[in-house]
Each structure stands twice: as structure tokens, then as C-alpha cells.
Amino acid sequence: LLLLLVLNIIYILCFTGVRSEQVLTPYTDVEVSSERDRVTLSCNYTSGDTLQWYRQYPKSAPQLLLNEYMDNTPGFSLNHAKQAKRVDLVISSAHVTDSAMYYCALRPTVTGNPDTLCKNLEHLTEGRKLSTGT
């Protein structure tokens, strides 16, 4: 029995007055891995100052996982390649409980409403979702 993890990421810009040249893009639309694999989710950007990674479980509010100024969340780390304009979320050992929607954002977002990630969402690019299958 092999459990596969499928990762989806949504890339968002979340603040009033976002400039049109600020763009977030995924490396791939879907990431597939097995349990206990090391998984890297990458977010390329054209400009920005504080990139955030969020995780959202179905019917729940998004949760801030990491930004470059906070300590790592257990099992997760952030790599910021500033010259390459890329920020990676690394899951050290993927588990079924990591099945969720992952978000890369340029600014802190509003996380109280599970239906809307940002009050001032101005740009949304489809990305990846983490789910399991047999």
C-alpha cells in the first residue's frame, strides 16, 4: 500500500495598492510524493519584501507556517534565495497530516475567514494542493 501526497500551492499578493509588476509563480502545478519524502514547494517572485507560507486545511482558516523572520515550524523550513527571487517551503518528512492547501504570499494576510484568504486580494495564481491517495 503506497500513500501518495499531492501538493497544490496558491500564490497570492495580499495588500492594498499591490503593483501589477509583483508576480508570484509556481514551479509546477502539482507535486506528488510518498510519505516520509522530503518535499520542496517553490515560489518565484518578481518583487517583494516579506514572503509568507501558509497552510489551510479544508473548512479551516489558513495558518501561518513560516516567514523569513520567524523560527522554523517543526518539520518545516524556509529557504530564501534572494538573488534567484525564490522562496522555498521545505517539508522535511511528508506525512498524511500534511495534506492541505499551501499558500505563498508577499505580505501578511487575514486568516480569520476560511472562505477568503485576503481581504484585499488583487492577484491570484493557481498552484498546488497537498492531498493523499492510495
C-alpha positions as a printed Julia matrix, in Angstrom:
134×3 Matrix{Float64}:
   0.0    0.0     0.0
   1.57   3.25   -1.14
   0.23   6.58    0.05
   0.94   9.46   -2.29
   0.93  13.11   -1.31
  -0.17  15.61   -3.94
   0.78  19.23   -3.28
  -1.03  22.29   -4.55
   0.07  25.84   -3.86
  -1.8   29.06   -4.31
   0.32  32.15   -4.84
  -1.18  35.42   -3.71
  -0.48  39.1    -3.35
  -2.27  40.47   -0.32
  -2.26  44.17    0.39
  -3.98  47.28   -0.86
  -2.1   49.0    -3.65
  -0.22  45.97   -4.93
   1.61  46.92   -8.09
   0.94  44.95  -11.26
   4.61  44.03  -11.71
   4.58  41.99   -8.49
   4.03  38.39   -9.57
   4.25  35.05   -7.78
   4.56  31.89   -9.86
   4.82  28.17   -9.04
   7.48  25.83  -10.39
   4.81  23.19  -11.07
   1.06  22.92  -10.65
   1.15  19.61   -8.77
   3.78  18.0    -6.56
   3.47  14.26   -5.86
   5.47  12.45   -3.2
   5.33   9.47   -0.88
   5.14   9.61    2.89
   8.41  10.46    4.61
   9.78  12.1     1.43
  11.46  15.49    1.66
   9.24  17.9    -0.28
  10.17  21.37   -1.52
   7.48  23.84   -2.61
   8.95  26.77   -4.52
   7.58  30.25   -5.05
   9.21  32.58   -7.59
   8.52  36.29   -7.31
   9.37  39.46   -9.21
   9.47  41.76   -6.18
   8.51  41.74   -2.54
   9.94  42.12    0.9
   8.4   39.64    3.34
   7.28  36.35    1.85
   4.98  34.16    3.9
   3.98  30.49    3.68
   0.52  29.43    4.87
  -1.25  26.08    5.19
  -5.03  25.65    5.02
  -6.97  22.51    5.87
 -10.46  22.07    4.37
 -13.11  24.21    6.1
 -10.45  25.88    8.28
  -8.73  29.25    8.3
  -5.23  29.46    6.79
  -2.41  29.14    9.32
   0.89  30.99    9.02
   3.67  28.39    8.79
   6.76  30.48    8.17
   8.29  33.69    7.04
  11.97  34.53    6.99
  11.85  36.35   10.33
  10.35  33.59   12.47
  11.78  30.39   13.87
  11.12  27.26   11.83
   7.92  25.36   12.49
   8.74  21.73   13.44
   9.04  19.66   10.26
   9.15  22.76    8.02
  11.9   25.14    6.98
  12.16  28.14    4.69
  14.93  28.78    2.18
  15.04  32.26    0.63
  17.25  32.59   -2.45
  17.1   36.38   -2.78
  19.27  36.65   -5.89
  17.16  33.99   -7.64
  13.97  35.64   -6.27
  12.7   32.32   -4.96
  11.42  31.21   -1.58
  11.05  27.51   -0.79
   8.97  25.78    1.84
  10.68  22.51    2.77
   8.72  19.7     4.41
  11.43  17.52    5.94
   9.36  14.31    6.06
   5.91  14.44    4.47
   3.02  12.79    6.32
  -0.65  12.3     5.54
  -1.38  15.06    8.07
   0.46  17.48    5.76
  -2.41  17.12    3.26
  -3.64  20.69    2.82
  -3.63  23.74    0.57
  -0.37  25.7     0.79
  -0.11  29.42    0.06
   2.81  31.68   -0.73
   2.06  35.36   -0.06
   4.02  38.59   -0.44
   2.5   40.22    2.64
   0.86  39.07    5.88
  -2.72  38.03    5.2
  -6.03  37.97    7.01
  -6.51  34.43    8.32
  -9.74  34.66   10.31
 -12.11  33.75    7.46
 -11.6   30.34    5.81
 -13.54  31.46    2.72
 -11.28  34.42    1.89
  -7.55  34.3     2.44
  -7.08  38.03    1.92
  -9.4   40.97    2.35
  -7.58  42.85   -0.39
  -6.8   40.03   -2.78
  -5.69  41.62   -6.02
  -3.9   38.79   -7.79
  -4.27  35.03   -7.56
  -2.27  32.45   -9.47
  -3.25  28.8    -9.28
  -0.7   26.49   -7.76
  -0.58  23.29   -5.73
  -2.6   21.32   -3.19
  -1.32  18.62   -0.85
  -3.64  15.63   -0.62
  -3.31  11.88   -0.23
  -4.34   8.93   -2.32
  -3.87   5.18   -2.29
